Short mmCIF file of C-alpha atoms in Angstrom, two decimals:
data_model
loop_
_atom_site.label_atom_id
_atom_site.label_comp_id
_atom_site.label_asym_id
_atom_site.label_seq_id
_atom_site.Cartn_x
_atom_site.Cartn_y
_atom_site.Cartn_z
CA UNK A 983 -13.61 -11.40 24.47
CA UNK A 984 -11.78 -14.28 22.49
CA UNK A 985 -14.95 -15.99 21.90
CA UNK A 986 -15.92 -12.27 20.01
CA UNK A 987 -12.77 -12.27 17.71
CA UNK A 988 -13.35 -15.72 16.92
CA UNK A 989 -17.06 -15.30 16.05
CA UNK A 990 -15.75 -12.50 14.24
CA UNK A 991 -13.20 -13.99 12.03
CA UNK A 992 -14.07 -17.24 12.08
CA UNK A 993 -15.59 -16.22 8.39
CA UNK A 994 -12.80 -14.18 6.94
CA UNK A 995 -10.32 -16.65 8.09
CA UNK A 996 -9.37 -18.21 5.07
CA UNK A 997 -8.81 -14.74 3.60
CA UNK A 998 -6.88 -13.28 6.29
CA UNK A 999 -4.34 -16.21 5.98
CA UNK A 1000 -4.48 -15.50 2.05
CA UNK A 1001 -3.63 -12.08 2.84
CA UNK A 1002 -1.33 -12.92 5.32
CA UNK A 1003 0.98 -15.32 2.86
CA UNK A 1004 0.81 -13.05 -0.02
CA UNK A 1005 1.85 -9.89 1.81
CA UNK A 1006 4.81 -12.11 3.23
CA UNK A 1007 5.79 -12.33 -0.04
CA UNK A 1008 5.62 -9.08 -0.89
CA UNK A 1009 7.85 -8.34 1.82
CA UNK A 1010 10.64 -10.19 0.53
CA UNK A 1011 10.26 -9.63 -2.84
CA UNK A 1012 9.86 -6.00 -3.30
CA UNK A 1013 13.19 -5.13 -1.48
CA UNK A 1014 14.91 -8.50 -3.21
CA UNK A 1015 14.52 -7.50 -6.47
CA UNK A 1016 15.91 -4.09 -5.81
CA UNK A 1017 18.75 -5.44 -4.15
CA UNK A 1018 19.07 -8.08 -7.31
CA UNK A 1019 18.73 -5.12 -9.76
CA UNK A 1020 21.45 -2.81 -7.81
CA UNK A 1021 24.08 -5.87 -7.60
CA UNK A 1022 23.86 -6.26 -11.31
CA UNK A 1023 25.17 -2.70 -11.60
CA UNK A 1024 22.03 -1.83 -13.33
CA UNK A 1025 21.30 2.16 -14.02
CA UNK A 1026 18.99 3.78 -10.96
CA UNK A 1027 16.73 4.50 -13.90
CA UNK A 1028 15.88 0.66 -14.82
CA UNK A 1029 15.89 0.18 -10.82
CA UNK A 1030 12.87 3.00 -10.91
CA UNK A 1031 11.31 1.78 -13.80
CA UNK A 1032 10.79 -1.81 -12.04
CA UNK A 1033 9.63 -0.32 -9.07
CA UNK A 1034 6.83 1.38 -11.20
CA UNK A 1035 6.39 -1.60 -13.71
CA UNK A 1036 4.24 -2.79 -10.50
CA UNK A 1037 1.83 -0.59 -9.90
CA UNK A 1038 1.28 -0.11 -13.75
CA UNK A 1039 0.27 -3.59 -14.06
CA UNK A 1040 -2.02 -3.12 -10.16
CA UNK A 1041 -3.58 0.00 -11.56
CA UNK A 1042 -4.47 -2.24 -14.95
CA UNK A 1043 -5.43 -5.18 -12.65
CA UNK A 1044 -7.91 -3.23 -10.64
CA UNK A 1045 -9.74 -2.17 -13.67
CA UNK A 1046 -9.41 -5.36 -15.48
CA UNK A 1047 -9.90 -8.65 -12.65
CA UNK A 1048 -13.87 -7.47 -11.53
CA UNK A 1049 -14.48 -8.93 -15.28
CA UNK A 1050 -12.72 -12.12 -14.40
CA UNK A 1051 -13.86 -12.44 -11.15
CA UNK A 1052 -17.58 -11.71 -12.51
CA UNK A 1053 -17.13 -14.74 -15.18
CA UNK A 1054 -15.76 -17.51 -13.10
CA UNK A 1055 -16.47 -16.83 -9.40
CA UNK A 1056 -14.27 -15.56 -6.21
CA UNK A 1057 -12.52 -18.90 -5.67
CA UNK A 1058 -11.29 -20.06 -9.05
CA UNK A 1059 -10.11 -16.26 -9.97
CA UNK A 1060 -8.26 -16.38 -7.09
CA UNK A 1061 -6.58 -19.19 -7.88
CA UNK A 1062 -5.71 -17.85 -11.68
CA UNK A 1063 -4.05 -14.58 -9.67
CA UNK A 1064 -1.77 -16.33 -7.22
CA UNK A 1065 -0.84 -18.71 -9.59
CA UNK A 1066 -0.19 -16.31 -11.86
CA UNK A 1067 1.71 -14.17 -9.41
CA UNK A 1068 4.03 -17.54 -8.81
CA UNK A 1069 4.56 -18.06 -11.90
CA UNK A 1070 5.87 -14.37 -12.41
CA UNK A 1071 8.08 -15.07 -9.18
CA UNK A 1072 9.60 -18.29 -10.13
CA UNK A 1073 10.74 -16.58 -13.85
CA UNK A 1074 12.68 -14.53 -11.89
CA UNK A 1075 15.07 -17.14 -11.62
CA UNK A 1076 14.84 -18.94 -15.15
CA UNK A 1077 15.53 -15.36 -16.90
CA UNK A 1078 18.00 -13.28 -15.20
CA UNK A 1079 17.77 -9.77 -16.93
CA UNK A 1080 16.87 -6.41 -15.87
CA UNK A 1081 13.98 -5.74 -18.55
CA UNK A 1082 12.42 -9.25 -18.62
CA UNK A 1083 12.30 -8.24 -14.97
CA UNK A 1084 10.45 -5.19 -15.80
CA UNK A 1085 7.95 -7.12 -17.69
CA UNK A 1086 7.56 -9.80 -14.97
CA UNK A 1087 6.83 -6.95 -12.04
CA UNK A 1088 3.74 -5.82 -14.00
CA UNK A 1089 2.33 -9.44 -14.32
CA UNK A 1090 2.78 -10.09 -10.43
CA UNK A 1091 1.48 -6.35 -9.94
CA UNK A 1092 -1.68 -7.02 -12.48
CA UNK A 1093 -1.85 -10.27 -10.81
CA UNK A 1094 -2.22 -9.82 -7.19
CA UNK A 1095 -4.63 -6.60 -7.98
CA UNK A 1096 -6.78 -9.14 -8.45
CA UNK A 1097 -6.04 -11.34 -5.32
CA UNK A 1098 -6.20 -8.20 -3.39
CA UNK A 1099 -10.01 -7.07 -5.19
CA UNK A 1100 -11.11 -10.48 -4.61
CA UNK A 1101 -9.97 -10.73 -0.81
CA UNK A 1102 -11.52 -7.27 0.16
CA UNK A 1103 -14.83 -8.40 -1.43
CA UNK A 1104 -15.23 -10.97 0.48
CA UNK A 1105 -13.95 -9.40 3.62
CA UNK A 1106 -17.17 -7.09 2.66
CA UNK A 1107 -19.69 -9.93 2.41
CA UNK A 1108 -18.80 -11.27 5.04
CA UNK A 1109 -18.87 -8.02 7.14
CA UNK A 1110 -21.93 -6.48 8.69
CA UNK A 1111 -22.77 -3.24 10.24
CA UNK A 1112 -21.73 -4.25 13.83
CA UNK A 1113 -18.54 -6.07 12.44
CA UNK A 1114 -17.00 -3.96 9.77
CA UNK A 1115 -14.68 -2.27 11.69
CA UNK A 1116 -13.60 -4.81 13.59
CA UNK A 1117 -12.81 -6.79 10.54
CA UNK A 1118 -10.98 -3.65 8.68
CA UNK A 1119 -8.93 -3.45 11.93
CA UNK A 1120 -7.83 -6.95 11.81
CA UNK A 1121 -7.25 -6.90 7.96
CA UNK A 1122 -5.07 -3.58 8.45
CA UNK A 1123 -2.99 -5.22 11.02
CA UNK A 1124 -2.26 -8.50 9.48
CA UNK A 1125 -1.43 -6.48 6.64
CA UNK A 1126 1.35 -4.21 7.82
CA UNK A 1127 2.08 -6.67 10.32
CA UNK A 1128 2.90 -9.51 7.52
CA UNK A 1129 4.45 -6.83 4.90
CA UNK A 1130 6.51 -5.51 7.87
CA UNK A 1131 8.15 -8.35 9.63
CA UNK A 1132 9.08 -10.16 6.50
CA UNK A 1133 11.67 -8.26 5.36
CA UNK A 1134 13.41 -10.11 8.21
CA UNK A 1135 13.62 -13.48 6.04
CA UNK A 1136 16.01 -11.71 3.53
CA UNK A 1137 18.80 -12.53 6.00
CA UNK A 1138 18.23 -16.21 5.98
CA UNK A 1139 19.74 -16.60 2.77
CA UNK A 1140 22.16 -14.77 -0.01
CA UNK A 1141 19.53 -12.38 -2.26
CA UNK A 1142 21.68 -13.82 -4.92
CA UNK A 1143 20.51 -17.33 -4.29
CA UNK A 1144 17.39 -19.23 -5.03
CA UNK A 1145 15.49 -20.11 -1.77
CA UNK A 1146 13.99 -16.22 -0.95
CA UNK A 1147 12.54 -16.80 -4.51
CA UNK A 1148 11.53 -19.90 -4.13
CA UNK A 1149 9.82 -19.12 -0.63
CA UNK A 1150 8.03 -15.92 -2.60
CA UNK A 1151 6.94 -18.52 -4.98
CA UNK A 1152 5.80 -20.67 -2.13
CA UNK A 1153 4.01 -18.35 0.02
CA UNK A 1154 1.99 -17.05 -3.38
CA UNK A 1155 0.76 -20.61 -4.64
CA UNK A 1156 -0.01 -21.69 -0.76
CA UNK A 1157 -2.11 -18.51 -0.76
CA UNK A 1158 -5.02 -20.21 -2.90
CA UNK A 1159 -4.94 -23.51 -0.05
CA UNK A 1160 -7.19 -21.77 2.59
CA UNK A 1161 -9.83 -20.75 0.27
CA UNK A 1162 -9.78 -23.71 -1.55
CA UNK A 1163 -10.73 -25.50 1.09
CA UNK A 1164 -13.40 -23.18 2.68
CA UNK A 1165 -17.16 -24.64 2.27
CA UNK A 1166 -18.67 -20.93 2.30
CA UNK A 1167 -19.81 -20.05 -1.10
CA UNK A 1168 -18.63 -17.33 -3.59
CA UNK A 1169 -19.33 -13.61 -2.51
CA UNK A 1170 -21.90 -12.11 -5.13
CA UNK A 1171 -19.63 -9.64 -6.78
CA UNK A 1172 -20.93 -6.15 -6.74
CA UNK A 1173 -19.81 -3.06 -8.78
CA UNK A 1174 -16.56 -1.20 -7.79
CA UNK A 1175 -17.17 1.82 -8.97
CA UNK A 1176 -15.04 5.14 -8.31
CA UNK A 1177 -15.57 9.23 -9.02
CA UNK A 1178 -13.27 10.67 -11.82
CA UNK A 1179 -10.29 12.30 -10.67
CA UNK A 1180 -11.40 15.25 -12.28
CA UNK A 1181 -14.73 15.47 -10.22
CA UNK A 1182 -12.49 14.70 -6.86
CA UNK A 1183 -10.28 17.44 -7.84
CA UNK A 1184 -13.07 19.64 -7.57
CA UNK A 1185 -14.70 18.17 -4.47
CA UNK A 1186 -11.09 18.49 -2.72
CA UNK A 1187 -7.77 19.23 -4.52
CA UNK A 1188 -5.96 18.78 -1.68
CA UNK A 1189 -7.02 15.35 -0.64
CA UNK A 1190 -6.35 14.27 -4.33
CA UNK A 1191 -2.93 16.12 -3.92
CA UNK A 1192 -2.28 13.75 -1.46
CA UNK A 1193 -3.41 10.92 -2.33
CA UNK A 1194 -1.61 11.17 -5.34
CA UNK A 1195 1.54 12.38 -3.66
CA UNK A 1196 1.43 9.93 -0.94
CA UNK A 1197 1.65 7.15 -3.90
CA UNK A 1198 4.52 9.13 -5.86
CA UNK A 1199 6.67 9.62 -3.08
CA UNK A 1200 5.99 6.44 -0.93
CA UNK A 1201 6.43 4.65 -3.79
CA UNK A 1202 9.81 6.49 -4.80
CA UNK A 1203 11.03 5.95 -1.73
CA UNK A 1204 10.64 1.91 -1.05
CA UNK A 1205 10.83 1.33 -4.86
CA UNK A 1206 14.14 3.10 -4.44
CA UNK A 1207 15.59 2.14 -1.32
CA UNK A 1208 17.53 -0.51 -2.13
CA UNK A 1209 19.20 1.13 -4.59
CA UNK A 1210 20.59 3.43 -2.23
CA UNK A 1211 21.11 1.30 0.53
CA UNK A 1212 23.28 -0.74 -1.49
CA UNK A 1213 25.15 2.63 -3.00
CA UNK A 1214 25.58 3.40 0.64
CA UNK A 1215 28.11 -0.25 1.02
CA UNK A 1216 25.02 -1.78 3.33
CA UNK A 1217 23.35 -4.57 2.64
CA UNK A 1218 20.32 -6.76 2.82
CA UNK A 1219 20.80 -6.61 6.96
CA UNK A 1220 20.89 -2.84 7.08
CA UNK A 1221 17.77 -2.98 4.28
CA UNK A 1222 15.44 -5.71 5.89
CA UNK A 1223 15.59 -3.62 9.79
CA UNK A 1224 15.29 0.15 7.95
CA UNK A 1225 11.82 -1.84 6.10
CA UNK A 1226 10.86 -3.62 10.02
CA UNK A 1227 11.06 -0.23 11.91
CA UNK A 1228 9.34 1.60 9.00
CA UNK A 1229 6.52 -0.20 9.70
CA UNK A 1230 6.48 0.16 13.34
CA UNK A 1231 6.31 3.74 12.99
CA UNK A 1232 3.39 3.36 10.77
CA UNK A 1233 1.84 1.07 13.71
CA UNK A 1234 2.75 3.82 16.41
CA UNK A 1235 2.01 6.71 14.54
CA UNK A 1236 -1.78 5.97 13.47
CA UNK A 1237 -3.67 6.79 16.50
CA UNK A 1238 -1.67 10.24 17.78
CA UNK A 1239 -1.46 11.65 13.95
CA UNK A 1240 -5.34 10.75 13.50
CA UNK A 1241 -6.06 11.85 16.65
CA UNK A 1242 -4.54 15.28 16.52
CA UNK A 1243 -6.33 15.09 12.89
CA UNK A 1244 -9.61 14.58 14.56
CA UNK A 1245 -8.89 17.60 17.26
CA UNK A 1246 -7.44 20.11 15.33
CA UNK A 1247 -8.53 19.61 11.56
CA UNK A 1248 -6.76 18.11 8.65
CA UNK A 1249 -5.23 20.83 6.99
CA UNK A 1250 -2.57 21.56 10.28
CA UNK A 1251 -1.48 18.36 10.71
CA UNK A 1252 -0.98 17.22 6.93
CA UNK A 1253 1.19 20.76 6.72
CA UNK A 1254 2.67 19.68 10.03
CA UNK A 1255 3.39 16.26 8.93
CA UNK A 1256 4.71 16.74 5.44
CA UNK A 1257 7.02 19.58 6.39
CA UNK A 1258 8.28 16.87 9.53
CA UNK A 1259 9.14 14.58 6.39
CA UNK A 1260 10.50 17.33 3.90
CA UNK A 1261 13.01 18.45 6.44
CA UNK A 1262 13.71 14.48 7.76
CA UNK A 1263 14.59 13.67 4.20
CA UNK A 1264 16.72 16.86 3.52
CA UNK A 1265 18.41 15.90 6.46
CA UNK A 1266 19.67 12.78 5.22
CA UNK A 1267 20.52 14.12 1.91
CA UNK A 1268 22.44 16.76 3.64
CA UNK A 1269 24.64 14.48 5.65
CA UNK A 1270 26.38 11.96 3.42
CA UNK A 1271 28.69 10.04 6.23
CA UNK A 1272 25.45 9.75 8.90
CA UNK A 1273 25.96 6.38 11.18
CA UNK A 1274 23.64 4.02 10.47
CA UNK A 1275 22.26 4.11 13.83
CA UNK A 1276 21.18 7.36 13.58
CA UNK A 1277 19.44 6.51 9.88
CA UNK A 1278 17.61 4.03 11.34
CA UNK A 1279 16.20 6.99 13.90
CA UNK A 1280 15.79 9.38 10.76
CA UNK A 1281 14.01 6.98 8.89
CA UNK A 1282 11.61 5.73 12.12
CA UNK A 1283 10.62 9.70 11.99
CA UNK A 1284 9.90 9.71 8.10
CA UNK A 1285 7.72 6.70 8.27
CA UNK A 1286 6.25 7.82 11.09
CA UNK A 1287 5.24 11.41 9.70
CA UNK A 1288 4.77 10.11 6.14
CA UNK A 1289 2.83 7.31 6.66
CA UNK A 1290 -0.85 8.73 7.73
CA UNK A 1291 -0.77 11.01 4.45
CA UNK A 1292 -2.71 8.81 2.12
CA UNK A 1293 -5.40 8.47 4.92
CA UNK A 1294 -5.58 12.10 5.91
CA UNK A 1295 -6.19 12.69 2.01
CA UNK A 1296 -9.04 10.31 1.80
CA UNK A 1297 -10.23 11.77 5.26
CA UNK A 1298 -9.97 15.42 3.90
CA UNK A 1299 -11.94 14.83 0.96
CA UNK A 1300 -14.59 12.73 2.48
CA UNK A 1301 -15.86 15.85 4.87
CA UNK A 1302 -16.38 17.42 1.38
CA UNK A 1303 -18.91 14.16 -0.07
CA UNK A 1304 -22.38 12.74 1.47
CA UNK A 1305 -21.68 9.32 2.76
CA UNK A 1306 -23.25 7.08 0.14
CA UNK A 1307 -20.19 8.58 -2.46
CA UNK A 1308 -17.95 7.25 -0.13
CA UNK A 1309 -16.86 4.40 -1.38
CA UNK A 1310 -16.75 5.86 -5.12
CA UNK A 1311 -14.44 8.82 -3.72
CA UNK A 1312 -12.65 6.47 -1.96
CA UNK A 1313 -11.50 4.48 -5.04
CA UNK A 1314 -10.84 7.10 -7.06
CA UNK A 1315 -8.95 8.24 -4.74
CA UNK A 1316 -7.05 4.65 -4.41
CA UNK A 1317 -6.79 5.47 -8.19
CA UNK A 1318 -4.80 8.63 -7.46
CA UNK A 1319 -2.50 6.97 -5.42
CA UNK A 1320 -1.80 4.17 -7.90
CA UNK A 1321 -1.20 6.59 -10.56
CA UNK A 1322 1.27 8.45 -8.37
CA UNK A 1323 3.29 4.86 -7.18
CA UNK A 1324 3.19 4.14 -10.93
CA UNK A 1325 5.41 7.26 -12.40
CA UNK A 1326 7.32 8.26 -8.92
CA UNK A 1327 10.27 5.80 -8.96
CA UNK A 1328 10.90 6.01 -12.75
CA UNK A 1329 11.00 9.70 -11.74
CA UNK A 1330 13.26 9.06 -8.61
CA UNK A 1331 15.34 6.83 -10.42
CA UNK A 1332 16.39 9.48 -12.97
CA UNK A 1333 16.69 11.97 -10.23
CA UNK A 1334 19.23 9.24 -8.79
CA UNK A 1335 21.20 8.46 -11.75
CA UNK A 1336 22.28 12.05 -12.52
CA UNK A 1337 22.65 13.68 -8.77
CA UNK A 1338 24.20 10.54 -7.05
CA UNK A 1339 22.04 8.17 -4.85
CA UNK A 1340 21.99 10.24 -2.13
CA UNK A 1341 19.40 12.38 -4.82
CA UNK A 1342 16.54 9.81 -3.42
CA UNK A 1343 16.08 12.09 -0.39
CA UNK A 1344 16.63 14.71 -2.15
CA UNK A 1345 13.45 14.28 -4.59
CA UNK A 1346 11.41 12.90 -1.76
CA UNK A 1347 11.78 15.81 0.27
CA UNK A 1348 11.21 18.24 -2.63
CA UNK A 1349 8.02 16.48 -2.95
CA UNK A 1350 6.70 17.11 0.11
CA UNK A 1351 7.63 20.41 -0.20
CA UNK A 1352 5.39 20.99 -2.84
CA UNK A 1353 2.99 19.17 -1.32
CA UNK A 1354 3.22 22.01 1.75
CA UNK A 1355 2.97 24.41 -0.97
CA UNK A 1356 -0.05 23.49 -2.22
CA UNK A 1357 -1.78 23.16 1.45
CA UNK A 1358 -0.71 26.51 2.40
CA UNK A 1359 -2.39 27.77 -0.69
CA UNK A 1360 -5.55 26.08 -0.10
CA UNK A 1361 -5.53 27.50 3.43
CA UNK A 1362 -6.00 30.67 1.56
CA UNK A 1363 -8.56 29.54 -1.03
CA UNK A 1364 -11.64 27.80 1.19
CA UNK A 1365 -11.88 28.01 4.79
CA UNK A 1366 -11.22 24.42 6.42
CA UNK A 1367 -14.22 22.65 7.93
CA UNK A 1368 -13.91 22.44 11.80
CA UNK A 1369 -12.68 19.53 13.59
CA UNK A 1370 -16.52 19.44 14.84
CA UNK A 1371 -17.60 19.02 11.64
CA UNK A 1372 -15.17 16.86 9.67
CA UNK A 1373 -15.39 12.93 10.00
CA UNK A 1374 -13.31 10.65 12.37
CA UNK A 1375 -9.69 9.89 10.24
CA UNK A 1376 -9.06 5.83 9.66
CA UNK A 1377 -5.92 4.48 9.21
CA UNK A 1378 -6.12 2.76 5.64
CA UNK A 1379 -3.96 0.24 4.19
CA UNK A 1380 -2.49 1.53 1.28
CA UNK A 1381 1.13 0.18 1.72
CA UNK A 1382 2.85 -2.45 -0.43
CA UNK A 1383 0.17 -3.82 -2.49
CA UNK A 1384 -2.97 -3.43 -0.48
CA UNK A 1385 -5.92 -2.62 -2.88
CA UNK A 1386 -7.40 -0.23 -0.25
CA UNK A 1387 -10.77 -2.07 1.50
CA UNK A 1388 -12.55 0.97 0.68
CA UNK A 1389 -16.10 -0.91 0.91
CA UNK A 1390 -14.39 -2.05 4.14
CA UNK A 1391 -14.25 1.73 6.00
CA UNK A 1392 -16.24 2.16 8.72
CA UNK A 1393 -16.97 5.80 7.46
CA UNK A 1394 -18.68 4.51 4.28
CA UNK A 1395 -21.88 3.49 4.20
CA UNK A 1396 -22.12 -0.30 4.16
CA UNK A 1397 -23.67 -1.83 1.10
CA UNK A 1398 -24.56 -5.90 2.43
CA UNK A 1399 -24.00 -8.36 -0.24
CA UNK A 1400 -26.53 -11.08 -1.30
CA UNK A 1401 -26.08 -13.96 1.86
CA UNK A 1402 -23.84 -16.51 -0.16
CA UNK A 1403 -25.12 -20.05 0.42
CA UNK A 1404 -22.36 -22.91 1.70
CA UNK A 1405 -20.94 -24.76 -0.82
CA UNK A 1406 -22.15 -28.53 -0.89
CA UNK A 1407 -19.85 -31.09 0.93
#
């Protein structure tokens, strides 16, 4: 069995330790600069905006890099992101204001687009039929795995200090050693292309209602977080175990929410799901003195219920598409959610600043509301396919800054790249 894995990751290894370092840095610096931003006494609103700054500059990344990538090879535009990305991270320190801040989230988020494009591309040439999922199973898990635990590290050291930045800044630039070293030659880069949300709306409003919404209120709500952790006298402690056992209800809940998915059709379990989260959030908007123990339960519940939404989206709208669109729904519908992660926290943010900070639940849960809404209409509007005839659900990485790996899903049909040839010694 280990001599399996190794065989099959023995090629992507220098990517998943990329991956790996880069996500670690994510972890820390997501929730850092929030923290930084709410210690400053900074309005909820520029908190938001930063949060969004991020996904404004991924969202322009992801249609930008392929050019990049295209002119100089894999390898070396690698190297241009992470540095990049480092660069952005180290500023952090030279310039210490809120809006130069702003400006420096969308370079890191434009950035690492393009270390996360170039990563899943060559996770895809190096995949075959008989391998793919086994590699997108490894690449999820090292993913939420890395973004998860490292939250941890902001307890090693004051958030006010230099070292967490300077071990973001570390992690990014490191990030470009394993790949620079690799002898296997540069993936040929292949089109990424994606249906117009327009089109997808009409293939499957709901699962572009969810995508979307999964993106706007995910994004609200870890964008926002430390904001209202730090309203709420905790601190970085408090912050980095709320993000750790987020993501092991994300880990738990994949397989029993896609499961039930898979048994008794999309449509009951997102309504089931999203109304679990509306009323979780409500709940802790509702009780303003709750012990943090029993946040820490509440918010193990939201992630848990929350978390599958993106993927049941994708999943409801690819019964609705032949396989070879697949891959073109699925990054439109990637799309969709980066749109929504790009104009939710501004959104939240406001909400925040003029209902108290408590108002983050309090938009979150209204979202999913609406989201239920719009489900139970649709149950009304087209008959649901049967379980029997809808495709398996796949738990899909879009969390943090994941770009997606939808030429990665097993459900697609798999497009092989050229063989690339090893790189002379």
């Amino acid at each position: 069995m280990f001599q399996a894995i190794w065989r099959t990751t023995q090629p992507v290894l220098p990517v998943l330790i990329g991956i790996t370092l880069i996500e670690v840095a994510l972890g820390i610096l997501m929730p850092l600069i929030g923290i930084q931003l709410a210690r400053w006494g900074v309005s909820e609103i520029v908190v938001g905006v930063a949060a969004s700054a991020y996904f404004v500059g991924f969202l322009a990344g992801t249609v930008v890099c392929q050019r990049i990538i295209r002119r100089v090879g894999h390898i070396r535009a690698f190297g241009v992101f992470v540095v990049l990305a480092a660069d952005a991270t180290v500023l952090h320190l030279v310039i210490q204001d809120a809006y130069f801040w702003i400006a420096l989230r969308a370079i890191a988020g434009f950035s690492l687009a393009g270390g996360f494009v170039v990563i899943e591309s060559w996770l895809n040439d190096k995949s075959t039929d008989e391998t793919r999922s086994r590699i997108f199973a490894i690449y999820t898990a090292v993913s939420w795995g890395a973004s998860g635990i490292s939250p941890l590290l902001l307890n090693i050291d004051d958030p006010t200090g230099i070292l967490l930045f300077a071990l973001c800044t570390l992690c990014l630039a490191s990030a470009m050693i394993p790949l620079g070293l690799t002898k296997i030659g540069n993936p040929v880069i292949s089109e990424h292309t994606h249906l117009s949300l327009r089109r997808l709306f009409k293939i499957s409003p709901l699962g572009v209602v969810c995508c979307f919404g999964a993106g706007f209120l995910n994004g609200s709500l870890y964008g926002l977080l430390p904001a209202f952790v730090d309203a709420m006298a905790m601190g970085e402690r408090e912050l980095s175990f709320l993000l750790l056992i987020g993501t092991i209800a994300v880990l738990i809940a994949q397989f029993p929410i896609g499961h039930a998915a898979d048994v008794h059709g999309r449509r009951p379990i997102i309504i089931g799901t999203v109304t679990a989260s509306a009323l979780l959030c409500l709940i802790v908007y509702a009780t303003p003195e709750m012990p943090y123990i029993f946040l820490l339960v509440i918010f193990f519940l939201l992630s848990a219920f929350q978390s599958p939404l993106y993927a049941l989206g994708i999943g409801q709208t690819s019964d609705y598409i032949a396989r070879k669109d697949f891959v073109a729904a699925s990054s439109g519908l990637l799309f969709a959610w980066g749109l929504g992660a790009s104009i939710g926290p501004s959104l939240a943010g406001v909400a925040m600043h003029e209902l108290g900070s408590r108002a983050l639940f309090l938009f979150v849960g209204a979202g999913y509301g609406l989201i239920v809404a719009f489900a139970l209409y649709r149950v009304f509007r087209r008959k649901a396919k049967t379980p029997q005839e809808q495709g398996n659900y796949v738990a899909v990485p879009a969390v943090q800054g994941a770009y997606g790996a939808p030429e990665l899903d097993p459900r697609g049909e798999h497009m092989p790249h050229v063989g690339a040839r090893a790189m002379p010694d």
